[in-house]
PDB file of N, CA and C in Angstrom:
ATOM      1  N   UNK A 384      -6.173 -20.646   7.198  1.00 71.00           N
ATOM      2  CA  UNK A 384      -6.666 -20.436   8.548  1.00 71.00           C
ATOM      3  C   UNK A 384      -7.764 -19.371   8.518  1.00 71.00           C
ATOM      4  N   UNK A 385      -8.739 -19.543   9.353  1.00 79.00           N
ATOM      5  CA  UNK A 385      -9.762 -18.518   9.509  1.00 79.00           C
ATOM      6  C   UNK A 385      -9.211 -17.412  10.404  1.00 79.00           C
ATOM      7  N   UNK A 386      -9.892 -16.273  10.486  1.00 79.00           N
ATOM      8  CA  UNK A 386      -9.435 -15.218  11.393  1.00 79.00           C
ATOM      9  C   UNK A 386      -9.328 -15.672  12.844  1.00 79.00           C
ATOM     10  N   UNK A 387     -10.102 -16.705  13.217  1.00 87.00           N
ATOM     11  CA  UNK A 387     -10.031 -17.221  14.585  1.00 87.00           C
ATOM     12  C   UNK A 387      -8.986 -18.319  14.750  1.00 87.00           C
ATOM     13  N   UNK A 388      -8.300 -18.681  13.652  1.00 82.00           N
ATOM     14  CA  UNK A 388      -7.218 -19.650  13.746  1.00 82.00           C
ATOM     15  C   UNK A 388      -7.581 -21.074  13.388  1.00 82.00           C
ATOM     16  N   UNK A 389      -8.813 -21.350  12.995  1.00 84.00           N
ATOM     17  CA  UNK A 389      -9.210 -22.710  12.620  1.00 84.00           C
ATOM     18  C   UNK A 389      -8.681 -23.027  11.225  1.00 84.00           C
ATOM     19  N   UNK A 390      -8.243 -24.279  11.045  1.00 82.00           N
ATOM     20  CA  UNK A 390      -7.737 -24.708   9.747  1.00 82.00           C
ATOM     21  C   UNK A 390      -8.896 -24.847   8.764  1.00 82.00           C
ATOM     22  N   UNK A 391      -8.644 -24.414   7.540  1.00 77.00           N
ATOM     23  CA  UNK A 391      -9.661 -24.508   6.491  1.00 77.00           C
ATOM     24  C   UNK A 391      -9.558 -25.804   5.705  1.00 77.00           C
ATOM     25  N   UNK A 392      -8.419 -26.461   5.773  1.00 76.00           N
ATOM     26  CA  UNK A 392      -8.227 -27.662   4.981  1.00 76.00           C
ATOM     27  C   UNK A 392      -7.772 -27.309   3.581  1.00 76.00           C
ATOM     28  N   UNK A 393      -7.297 -28.297   2.854  1.00 77.00           N
ATOM     29  CA  UNK A 393      -6.835 -28.086   1.488  1.00 77.00           C
ATOM     30  C   UNK A 393      -5.643 -27.123   1.465  1.00 77.00           C
ATOM     31  N   UNK A 394      -5.017 -27.023   0.333  1.00 74.00           N
ATOM     32  CA  UNK A 394      -3.870 -26.136   0.163  1.00 74.00           C
ATOM     33  C   UNK A 394      -4.255 -25.048  -0.823  1.00 74.00           C
ATOM     34  N   UNK A 395      -4.080 -23.828  -0.426  1.00 72.00           N
ATOM     35  CA  UNK A 395      -4.394 -22.692  -1.288  1.00 72.00           C
ATOM     36  C   UNK A 395      -3.122 -22.257  -2.020  1.00 72.00           C
ATOM     37  N   UNK A 396      -3.224 -22.040  -3.311  1.00 75.00           N
ATOM     38  CA  UNK A 396      -2.062 -21.569  -4.065  1.00 75.00           C
ATOM     39  C   UNK A 396      -1.988 -20.050  -4.053  1.00 75.00           C
ATOM     40  N   UNK A 397      -3.102 -19.398  -3.715  1.00 77.00           N
ATOM     41  CA  UNK A 397      -3.127 -17.948  -3.672  1.00 77.00           C
ATOM     42  C   UNK A 397      -3.924 -17.479  -2.464  1.00 77.00           C
ATOM     43  N   UNK A 398      -3.529 -16.356  -1.931  1.00 76.00           N
ATOM     44  CA  UNK A 398      -4.273 -15.729  -0.848  1.00 76.00           C
ATOM     45  C   UNK A 398      -3.892 -14.263  -0.821  1.00 76.00           C
ATOM     46  N   UNK A 399      -4.526 -13.512   0.046  1.00 77.00           N
ATOM     47  CA  UNK A 399      -4.143 -12.117   0.210  1.00 77.00           C
ATOM     48  C   UNK A 399      -4.400 -11.692   1.637  1.00 77.00           C
ATOM     49  N   UNK A 400      -3.793 -10.612   1.987  1.00 78.00           N
ATOM     50  CA  UNK A 400      -3.959  -9.999   3.291  1.00 78.00           C
ATOM     51  C   UNK A 400      -3.938  -8.504   3.062  1.00 78.00           C
ATOM     52  N   UNK A 401      -4.710  -7.764   3.803  1.00 80.00           N
ATOM     53  CA  UNK A 401      -4.701  -6.316   3.624  1.00 80.00           C
ATOM     54  C   UNK A 401      -4.672  -5.620   4.974  1.00 80.00           C
ATOM     55  N   UNK A 402      -4.173  -4.397   4.941  1.00 78.00           N
ATOM     56  CA  UNK A 402      -4.129  -3.559   6.134  1.00 78.00           C
ATOM     57  C   UNK A 402      -4.178  -2.109   5.687  1.00 78.00           C
ATOM     58  N   UNK A 403      -4.750  -1.284   6.494  1.00 80.00           N
ATOM     59  CA  UNK A 403      -4.786   0.151   6.197  1.00 80.00           C
ATOM     60  C   UNK A 403      -3.519   0.809   6.725  1.00 80.00           C
ATOM     61  N   UNK A 404      -2.919   1.658   5.905  1.00 78.00           N
ATOM     62  CA  UNK A 404      -1.742   2.395   6.370  1.00 78.00           C
ATOM     63  C   UNK A 404      -2.117   3.825   6.733  1.00 78.00           C
ATOM     64  N   UNK A 405      -3.391   4.167   6.573  1.00 77.00           N
ATOM     65  CA  UNK A 405      -3.902   5.478   6.966  1.00 77.00           C
ATOM     66  C   UNK A 405      -5.247   5.269   7.661  1.00 77.00           C
ATOM     67  N   UNK A 406      -5.565   6.131   8.589  1.00 73.00           N
ATOM     68  CA  UNK A 406      -6.839   5.982   9.319  1.00 73.00           C
ATOM     69  C   UNK A 406      -8.021   6.472   8.504  1.00 73.00           C
ATOM     70  N   UNK A 407      -8.406   5.719   7.505  1.00 73.00           N
ATOM     71  CA  UNK A 407      -9.531   6.112   6.663  1.00 73.00           C
ATOM     72  C   UNK A 407      -9.140   7.173   5.658  1.00 73.00           C
ATOM     73  N   UNK A 408     -10.085   7.990   5.291  1.00 76.00           N
ATOM     74  CA  UNK A 408      -9.856   9.034   4.293  1.00 76.00           C
ATOM     75  C   UNK A 408      -9.132  10.205   4.961  1.00 76.00           C
ATOM     76  N   UNK A 409      -8.013  10.596   4.366  1.00 78.00           N
ATOM     77  CA  UNK A 409      -7.183  11.661   4.942  1.00 78.00           C
ATOM     78  C   UNK A 409      -7.019  12.774   3.917  1.00 78.00           C
ATOM     79  N   UNK A 410      -7.504  13.980   4.219  1.00 79.00           N
ATOM     80  CA  UNK A 410      -7.312  15.096   3.287  1.00 79.00           C
ATOM     81  C   UNK A 410      -5.835  15.460   3.165  1.00 79.00           C
ATOM     82  N   UNK A 411      -5.440  15.918   1.989  1.00 79.00           N
ATOM     83  CA  UNK A 411      -4.032  16.270   1.776  1.00 79.00           C
ATOM     84  C   UNK A 411      -3.598  17.441   2.643  1.00 79.00           C
ATOM     85  N   UNK A 412      -4.536  18.229   3.130  1.00 83.00           N
ATOM     86  CA  UNK A 412      -4.193  19.307   4.047  1.00 83.00           C
ATOM     87  C   UNK A 412      -3.709  18.762   5.388  1.00 83.00           C
ATOM     88  N   UNK A 413      -4.132  17.556   5.718  1.00 85.00           N
ATOM     89  CA  UNK A 413      -3.749  16.920   6.985  1.00 85.00           C
ATOM     90  C   UNK A 413      -2.448  16.143   6.827  1.00 85.00           C
ATOM     91  N   UNK A 414      -2.337  15.370   5.765  1.00 84.00           N
ATOM     92  CA  UNK A 414      -1.131  14.570   5.521  1.00 84.00           C
ATOM     93  C   UNK A 414      -0.965  14.351   4.025  1.00 84.00           C
ATOM     94  N   UNK A 415       0.231  14.538   3.546  1.00 86.00           N
ATOM     95  CA  UNK A 415       0.543  14.320   2.136  1.00 86.00           C
ATOM     96  C   UNK A 415       0.719  12.828   1.883  1.00 86.00           C
ATOM     97  N   UNK A 416       0.154  12.323   0.798  1.00 87.00           N
ATOM     98  CA  UNK A 416       0.283  10.920   0.426  1.00 87.00           C
ATOM     99  C   UNK A 416       1.751  10.522   0.317  1.00 87.00           C
ATOM    100  N   UNK A 417       2.551  11.387  -0.265  1.00 90.00           N
ATOM    101  CA  UNK A 417       3.963  11.095  -0.464  1.00 90.00           C
ATOM    102  C   UNK A 417       4.669  10.822   0.876  1.00 90.00           C
ATOM    103  N   UNK A 418       4.330  11.609   1.901  1.00 89.00           N
ATOM    104  CA  UNK A 418       4.939  11.422   3.231  1.00 89.00           C
ATOM    105  C   UNK A 418       4.475  10.107   3.858  1.00 89.00           C
ATOM    106  N   UNK A 419       3.202   9.798   3.709  1.00 88.00           N
ATOM    107  CA  UNK A 419       2.659   8.550   4.243  1.00 88.00           C
ATOM    108  C   UNK A 419       3.326   7.343   3.590  1.00 88.00           C
ATOM    109  N   UNK A 420       3.497   7.391   2.270  1.00 90.00           N
ATOM    110  CA  UNK A 420       4.143   6.288   1.557  1.00 90.00           C
ATOM    111  C   UNK A 420       5.598   6.126   1.983  1.00 90.00           C
ATOM    112  N   UNK A 421       6.297   7.228   2.139  1.00 90.00           N
ATOM    113  CA  UNK A 421       7.700   7.147   2.541  1.00 90.00           C
ATOM    114  C   UNK A 421       7.833   6.541   3.934  1.00 90.00           C
ATOM    115  N   UNK A 422       7.003   6.969   4.851  1.00 89.00           N
ATOM    116  CA  UNK A 422       7.041   6.433   6.221  1.00 89.00           C
ATOM    117  C   UNK A 422       6.702   4.939   6.224  1.00 89.00           C
ATOM    118  N   UNK A 423       5.681   4.564   5.472  1.00 88.00           N
ATOM    119  CA  UNK A 423       5.259   3.165   5.423  1.00 88.00           C
ATOM    120  C   UNK A 423       6.313   2.279   4.764  1.00 88.00           C
ATOM    121  N   UNK A 424       6.916   2.759   3.681  1.00 89.00           N
ATOM    122  CA  UNK A 424       7.959   1.975   3.007  1.00 89.00           C
ATOM    123  C   UNK A 424       9.154   1.767   3.939  1.00 89.00           C
ATOM    124  N   UNK A 425       9.479   2.774   4.731  1.00 90.00           N
ATOM    125  CA  UNK A 425      10.579   2.635   5.693  1.00 90.00           C
ATOM    126  C   UNK A 425      10.261   1.531   6.706  1.00 90.00           C
ATOM    127  N   UNK A 426       9.009   1.455   7.139  1.00 90.00           N
ATOM    128  CA  UNK A 426       8.599   0.407   8.082  1.00 90.00           C
ATOM    129  C   UNK A 426       8.717  -0.971   7.438  1.00 90.00           C
ATOM    130  N   UNK A 427       8.351  -1.090   6.162  1.00 89.00           N
ATOM    131  CA  UNK A 427       8.468  -2.370   5.453  1.00 89.00           C
ATOM    132  C   UNK A 427       9.931  -2.754   5.318  1.00 89.00           C
ATOM    133  N   UNK A 428      10.791  -1.792   5.042  1.00 91.00           N
ATOM    134  CA  UNK A 428      12.224  -2.088   4.907  1.00 91.00           C
ATOM    135  C   UNK A 428      12.809  -2.638   6.198  1.00 91.00           C
ATOM    136  N   UNK A 429      12.285  -2.206   7.325  1.00 92.00           N
ATOM    137  CA  UNK A 429      12.744  -2.742   8.615  1.00 92.00           C
ATOM    138  C   UNK A 429      12.396  -4.221   8.764  1.00 92.00           C
ATOM    139  N   UNK A 430      11.417  -4.691   8.004  1.00 90.00           N
ATOM    140  CA  UNK A 430      10.985  -6.093   8.059  1.00 90.00           C
ATOM    141  C   UNK A 430      11.579  -6.930   6.932  1.00 90.00           C
ATOM    142  N   UNK A 431      12.517  -6.374   6.185  1.00 88.00           N
ATOM    143  CA  UNK A 431      13.055  -7.040   4.987  1.00 88.00           C
ATOM    144  C   UNK A 431      13.499  -8.474   5.256  1.00 88.00           C
ATOM    145  N   UNK A 432      14.196  -8.721   6.344  1.00 89.00           N
ATOM    146  CA  UNK A 432      14.668 -10.077   6.653  1.00 89.00           C
ATOM    147  C   UNK A 432      13.509 -11.051   6.840  1.00 89.00           C
ATOM    148  N   UNK A 433      12.422 -10.572   7.428  1.00 89.00           N
ATOM    149  CA  UNK A 433      11.270 -11.439   7.685  1.00 89.00           C
ATOM    150  C   UNK A 433      10.442 -11.686   6.424  1.00 89.00           C
ATOM    151  N   UNK A 434      10.637 -10.863   5.392  1.00 89.00           N
ATOM    152  CA  UNK A 434       9.855 -11.001   4.162  1.00 89.00           C
ATOM    153  C   UNK A 434      10.573 -11.811   3.087  1.00 89.00           C
ATOM    154  N   UNK A 435      11.776 -12.273   3.360  1.00 89.00           N
ATOM    155  CA  UNK A 435      12.565 -13.007   2.366  1.00 89.00           C
ATOM    156  C   UNK A 435      11.817 -14.211   1.821  1.00 89.00           C
ATOM    157  N   UNK A 436      11.281 -15.056   2.686  1.00 88.00           N
ATOM    158  CA  UNK A 436      10.539 -16.245   2.243  1.00 88.00           C
ATOM    159  C   UNK A 436       9.263 -15.859   1.495  1.00 88.00           C
ATOM    160  N   UNK A 437       8.613 -14.809   1.947  1.00 88.00           N
ATOM    161  CA  UNK A 437       7.394 -14.324   1.299  1.00 88.00           C
ATOM    162  C   UNK A 437       7.673 -13.997  -0.164  1.00 88.00           C
ATOM    163  N   UNK A 438       8.721 -13.220  -0.423  1.00 90.00           N
ATOM    164  CA  UNK A 438       9.063 -12.864  -1.800  1.00 90.00           C
ATOM    165  C   UNK A 438       9.596 -14.065  -2.581  1.00 90.00           C
ATOM    166  N   UNK A 439      10.351 -14.929  -1.921  1.00 91.00           N
ATOM    167  CA  UNK A 439      10.943 -16.093  -2.593  1.00 91.00           C
ATOM    168  C   UNK A 439       9.870 -17.061  -3.097  1.00 91.00           C
ATOM    169  N   UNK A 440       8.706 -17.054  -2.456  1.00 87.00           N
ATOM    170  CA  UNK A 440       7.625 -17.960  -2.870  1.00 87.00           C
ATOM    171  C   UNK A 440       6.596 -17.261  -3.755  1.00 87.00           C
ATOM    172  N   UNK A 441       6.982 -16.110  -4.307  1.00 88.00           N
ATOM    173  CA  UNK A 441       6.103 -15.423  -5.245  1.00 88.00           C
ATOM    174  C   UNK A 441       5.211 -14.361  -4.638  1.00 88.00           C
ATOM    175  N   UNK A 442       5.420 -14.042  -3.364  1.00 89.00           N
ATOM    176  CA  UNK A 442       4.600 -13.024  -2.712  1.00 89.00           C
ATOM    177  C   UNK A 442       4.838 -11.647  -3.304  1.00 89.00           C
ATOM    178  N   UNK A 443       3.802 -10.840  -3.280  1.00 91.00           N
ATOM    179  CA  UNK A 443       3.884  -9.462  -3.764  1.00 91.00           C
ATOM    180  C   UNK A 443       3.293  -8.536  -2.723  1.00 91.00           C
ATOM    181  N   UNK A 444       3.868  -7.359  -2.622  1.00 90.00           N
ATOM    182  CA  UNK A 444       3.357  -6.333  -1.729  1.00 90.00           C
ATOM    183  C   UNK A 444       2.889  -5.181  -2.606  1.00 90.00           C
ATOM    184  N   UNK A 445       1.631  -4.780  -2.451  1.00 91.00           N
ATOM    185  CA  UNK A 445       1.026  -3.783  -3.320  1.00 91.00           C
ATOM    186  C   UNK A 445       0.302  -2.751  -2.472  1.00 91.00           C
ATOM    187  N   UNK A 446       0.598  -1.482  -2.718  1.00 90.00           N
ATOM    188  CA  UNK A 446      -0.171  -0.413  -2.091  1.00 90.00           C
ATOM    189  C   UNK A 446      -1.275  -0.012  -3.054  1.00 90.00           C
ATOM    190  N   UNK A 447      -2.506  -0.291  -2.679  1.00 89.00           N
ATOM    191  CA  UNK A 447      -3.689   0.078  -3.461  1.00 89.00           C
ATOM    192  C   UNK A 447      -4.215   1.364  -2.851  1.00 89.00           C
ATOM    193  N   UNK A 448      -4.147   2.445  -3.606  1.00 87.00           N
ATOM    194  CA  UNK A 448      -4.495   3.755  -3.074  1.00 87.00           C
ATOM    195  C   UNK A 448      -5.652   4.339  -3.860  1.00 87.00           C
ATOM    196  N   UNK A 449      -6.719   4.667  -3.150  1.00 84.00           N
ATOM    197  CA  UNK A 449      -7.872   5.317  -3.764  1.00 84.00           C
ATOM    198  C   UNK A 449      -7.712   6.819  -3.592  1.00 84.00           C
ATOM    199  N   UNK A 450      -7.840   7.540  -4.708  1.00 84.00           N
ATOM    200  CA  UNK A 450      -7.719   8.995  -4.692  1.00 84.00           C
ATOM    201  C   UNK A 450      -9.016   9.618  -5.190  1.00 84.00           C
ATOM    202  N   UNK A 451      -9.479  10.623  -4.479  1.00 81.00           N
ATOM    203  CA  UNK A 451     -10.702  11.328  -4.832  1.00 81.00           C
ATOM    204  C   UNK A 451     -10.362  12.800  -5.049  1.00 81.00           C
ATOM    205  N   UNK A 452     -11.052  13.439  -5.972  1.00 80.00           N
ATOM    206  CA  UNK A 452     -10.823  14.857  -6.181  1.00 80.00           C
ATOM    207  C   UNK A 452     -12.007  15.515  -6.841  1.00 80.00           C
ATOM    208  N   UNK A 453     -12.192  16.777  -6.495  1.00 81.00           N
ATOM    209  CA  UNK A 453     -13.282  17.535  -7.106  1.00 81.00           C
ATOM    210  C   UNK A 453     -12.722  18.557  -8.100  1.00 81.00           C
ATOM    211  N   UNK A 454     -11.389  18.599  -8.225  1.00 82.00           N
ATOM    212  CA  UNK A 454     -10.751  19.459  -9.224  1.00 82.00           C
ATOM    213  C   UNK A 454      -9.409  18.840  -9.599  1.00 82.00           C
ATOM    214  N   UNK A 455      -8.778  19.395 -10.575  1.00 83.00           N
ATOM    215  CA  UNK A 455      -7.477  18.909 -11.030  1.00 83.00           C
ATOM    216  C   UNK A 455      -6.450  19.003  -9.895  1.00 83.00           C
ATOM    217  N   UNK A 456      -5.670  17.965  -9.714  1.00 83.00           N
ATOM    218  CA  UNK A 456      -4.585  17.983  -8.736  1.00 83.00           C
ATOM    219  C   UNK A 456      -3.491  17.064  -9.225  1.00 83.00           C
ATOM    220  N   UNK A 457      -2.327  17.204  -8.664  1.00 86.00           N
ATOM    221  CA  UNK A 457      -1.209  16.373  -9.086  1.00 86.00           C
ATOM    222  C   UNK A 457      -0.415  15.864  -7.904  1.00 86.00           C
ATOM    223  N   UNK A 458       0.294  14.812  -8.135  1.00 89.00           N
ATOM    224  CA  UNK A 458       1.184  14.228  -7.131  1.00 89.00           C
ATOM    225  C   UNK A 458       2.560  14.093  -7.755  1.00 89.00           C
ATOM    226  N   UNK A 459       3.571  14.350  -6.969  1.00 91.00           N
ATOM    227  CA  UNK A 459       4.935  14.138  -7.431  1.00 91.00           C
ATOM    228  C   UNK A 459       5.582  13.146  -6.478  1.00 91.00           C
ATOM    229  N   UNK A 460       5.929  11.990  -7.023  1.00 92.00           N
ATOM    230  CA  UNK A 460       6.630  10.978  -6.233  1.00 92.00           C
ATOM    231  C   UNK A 460       8.113  11.162  -6.499  1.00 92.00           C
ATOM    232  N   UNK A 461       8.852  11.573  -5.490  1.00 93.00           N
ATOM    233  CA  UNK A 461      10.281  11.852  -5.648  1.00 93.00           C
ATOM    234  C   UNK A 461      11.044  10.585  -6.008  1.00 93.00           C
ATOM    235  N   UNK A 462      12.202  10.769  -6.600  1.00 94.00           N
ATOM    236  CA  UNK A 462      13.043   9.612  -6.924  1.00 94.00           C
ATOM    237  C   UNK A 462      13.459   8.896  -5.642  1.00 94.00           C
ATOM    238  N   UNK A 463      13.627   9.644  -4.550  1.00 92.00           N
ATOM    239  CA  UNK A 463      13.968   9.019  -3.261  1.00 92.00           C
ATOM    240  C   UNK A 463      12.838   8.101  -2.796  1.00 92.00           C
ATOM    241  N   UNK A 464      11.589   8.581  -2.914  1.00 92.00           N
ATOM    242  CA  UNK A 464      10.440   7.758  -2.536  1.00 92.00           C
ATOM    243  C   UNK A 464      10.333   6.541  -3.443  1.00 92.00           C
ATOM    244  N   UNK A 465      10.468   6.734  -4.740  1.00 93.00           N
ATOM    245  CA  UNK A 465      10.367   5.614  -5.678  1.00 93.00           C
ATOM    246  C   UNK A 465      11.455   4.583  -5.416  1.00 93.00           C
ATOM    247  N   UNK A 466      12.651   5.045  -5.066  1.00 93.00           N
ATOM    248  CA  UNK A 466      13.749   4.125  -4.747  1.00 93.00           C
ATOM    249  C   UNK A 466      13.420   3.332  -3.485  1.00 93.00           C
ATOM    250  N   UNK A 467      12.845   4.016  -2.489  1.00 90.00           N
ATOM    251  CA  UNK A 467      12.491   3.341  -1.240  1.00 90.00           C
ATOM    252  C   UNK A 467      11.399   2.301  -1.492  1.00 90.00           C
ATOM    253  N   UNK A 468      10.398   2.641  -2.307  1.00 90.00           N
ATOM    254  CA  UNK A 468       9.350   1.674  -2.642  1.00 90.00           C
ATOM    255  C   UNK A 468       9.945   0.471  -3.379  1.00 90.00           C
ATOM    256  N   UNK A 469      10.872   0.742  -4.309  1.00 92.00           N
ATOM    257  CA  UNK A 469      11.514  -0.349  -5.050  1.00 92.00           C
ATOM    258  C   UNK A 469      12.351  -1.223  -4.122  1.00 92.00           C
ATOM    259  N   UNK A 470      13.090  -0.604  -3.220  1.00 90.00           N
ATOM    260  CA  UNK A 470      13.893  -1.378  -2.256  1.00 90.00           C
ATOM    261  C   UNK A 470      13.007  -2.275  -1.405  1.00 90.00           C
ATOM    262  N   UNK A 471      11.844  -1.753  -1.018  1.00 89.00           N
ATOM    263  CA  UNK A 471      10.911  -2.515  -0.186  1.00 89.00           C
ATOM    264  C   UNK A 471      10.074  -3.482  -1.016  1.00 89.00           C
ATOM    265  N   UNK A 472      10.263  -3.444  -2.340  1.00 91.00           N
ATOM    266  CA  UNK A 472       9.532  -4.292  -3.285  1.00 91.00           C
ATOM    267  C   UNK A 472       8.024  -4.068  -3.187  1.00 91.00           C
ATOM    268  N   UNK A 473       7.648  -2.798  -3.091  1.00 91.00           N
ATOM    269  CA  UNK A 473       6.248  -2.412  -2.993  1.00 91.00           C
ATOM    270  C   UNK A 473       5.773  -1.916  -4.357  1.00 91.00           C
ATOM    271  N   UNK A 474       4.740  -2.558  -4.882  1.00 93.00           N
ATOM    272  CA  UNK A 474       4.119  -2.090  -6.119  1.00 93.00           C
ATOM    273  C   UNK A 474       3.103  -1.017  -5.749  1.00 93.00           C
ATOM    274  N   UNK A 475       2.993   0.005  -6.578  1.00 93.00           N
ATOM    275  CA  UNK A 475       2.109   1.129  -6.301  1.00 93.00           C
ATOM    276  C   UNK A 475       0.951   1.115  -7.295  1.00 93.00           C
ATOM    277  N   UNK A 476      -0.267   1.064  -6.769  1.00 93.00           N
ATOM    278  CA  UNK A 476      -1.461   1.060  -7.607  1.00 93.00           C
ATOM    279  C   UNK A 476      -2.349   2.215  -7.181  1.00 93.00           C
ATOM    280  N   UNK A 477      -2.658   3.105  -8.118  1.00 92.00           N
ATOM    281  CA  UNK A 477      -3.513   4.251  -7.836  1.00 92.00           C
ATOM    282  C   UNK A 477      -4.873   4.032  -8.478  1.00 92.00           C
ATOM    283  N   UNK A 478      -5.921   4.160  -7.682  1.00 91.00           N
ATOM    284  CA  UNK A 478      -7.295   4.044  -8.144  1.00 91.00           C
ATOM    285  C   UNK A 478      -7.894   5.435  -8.005  1.00 91.00           C
ATOM    286  N   UNK A 479      -8.148   6.113  -9.123  1.00 88.00           N
ATOM    287  CA  UNK A 479      -8.505   7.529  -9.101  1.00 88.00           C
ATOM    288  C   UNK A 479      -9.981   7.718  -9.421  1.00 88.00           C
ATOM    289  N   UNK A 480     -10.661   8.471  -8.571  1.00 86.00           N
ATOM    290  CA  UNK A 480     -12.068   8.773  -8.732  1.00 86.00           C
ATOM    291  C   UNK A 480     -12.209  10.281  -8.963  1.00 86.00           C
ATOM    292  N   UNK A 481     -12.261  10.720 -10.218  1.00 80.00           N
ATOM    293  CA  UNK A 481     -12.370  12.162 -10.488  1.00 80.00           C
ATOM    294  C   UNK A 481     -13.784  12.680 -10.231  1.00 80.00           C
ATOM    295  N   UNK A 482     -13.836  13.965  -9.899  1.00 75.00           N
ATOM    296  CA  UNK A 482     -15.107  14.676  -9.712  1.00 75.00           C
ATOM    297  C   UNK A 482     -16.000  14.098  -8.633  1.00 75.00           C
ATOM    298  N   UNK A 483     -15.389  13.494  -7.641  1.00 57.00           N
ATOM    299  CA  UNK A 483     -16.149  12.989  -6.502  1.00 57.00           C
ATOM    300  C   UNK A 483     -15.462  13.446  -5.234  1.00 57.00           C
ATOM    301  N   UNK A 484     -16.187  13.694  -4.232  1.00 55.00           N
ATOM    302  CA  UNK A 484     -15.597  14.037  -2.939  1.00 55.00           C
ATOM    303  C   UNK A 484     -15.575  12.786  -2.087  1.00 55.00           C
ATOM    304  N   UNK A 485     -14.384  12.389  -1.657  1.00 51.00           N
ATOM    305  CA  UNK A 485     -14.248  11.198  -0.832  1.00 51.00           C
ATOM    306  C   UNK A 485     -14.384  11.510   0.642  1.00 51.00           C
ATOM    307  N   UNK A 486     -14.659  12.750   0.978  1.00 53.00           N
ATOM    308  CA  UNK A 486     -14.742  13.116   2.396  1.00 53.00           C
ATOM    309  C   UNK A 486     -16.157  13.417   2.824  1.00 53.00           C
TER     310      UNK A 486
END
């Protein structure tokens, strides 16, 4: 289907959909990535029943996260967060851009 709802014809074996879980670039002073991921994973878990067919047909949910930094920094993903991501069947992908300012 097109964004306006018109049929495209043919059968697609693969597709994707994307959505932003943050309003653009967010400095860590404003919101920690770890907190955003935990909140978002909790929202996905609330939809678990509706995602059963999606996963059963080979669907994958992936958080693609772009990180920018002008100096060394680190992230610690707690075991609680990792467990929540695993429960929600969310794959985590980090795309890191060192020595660049994303803001």
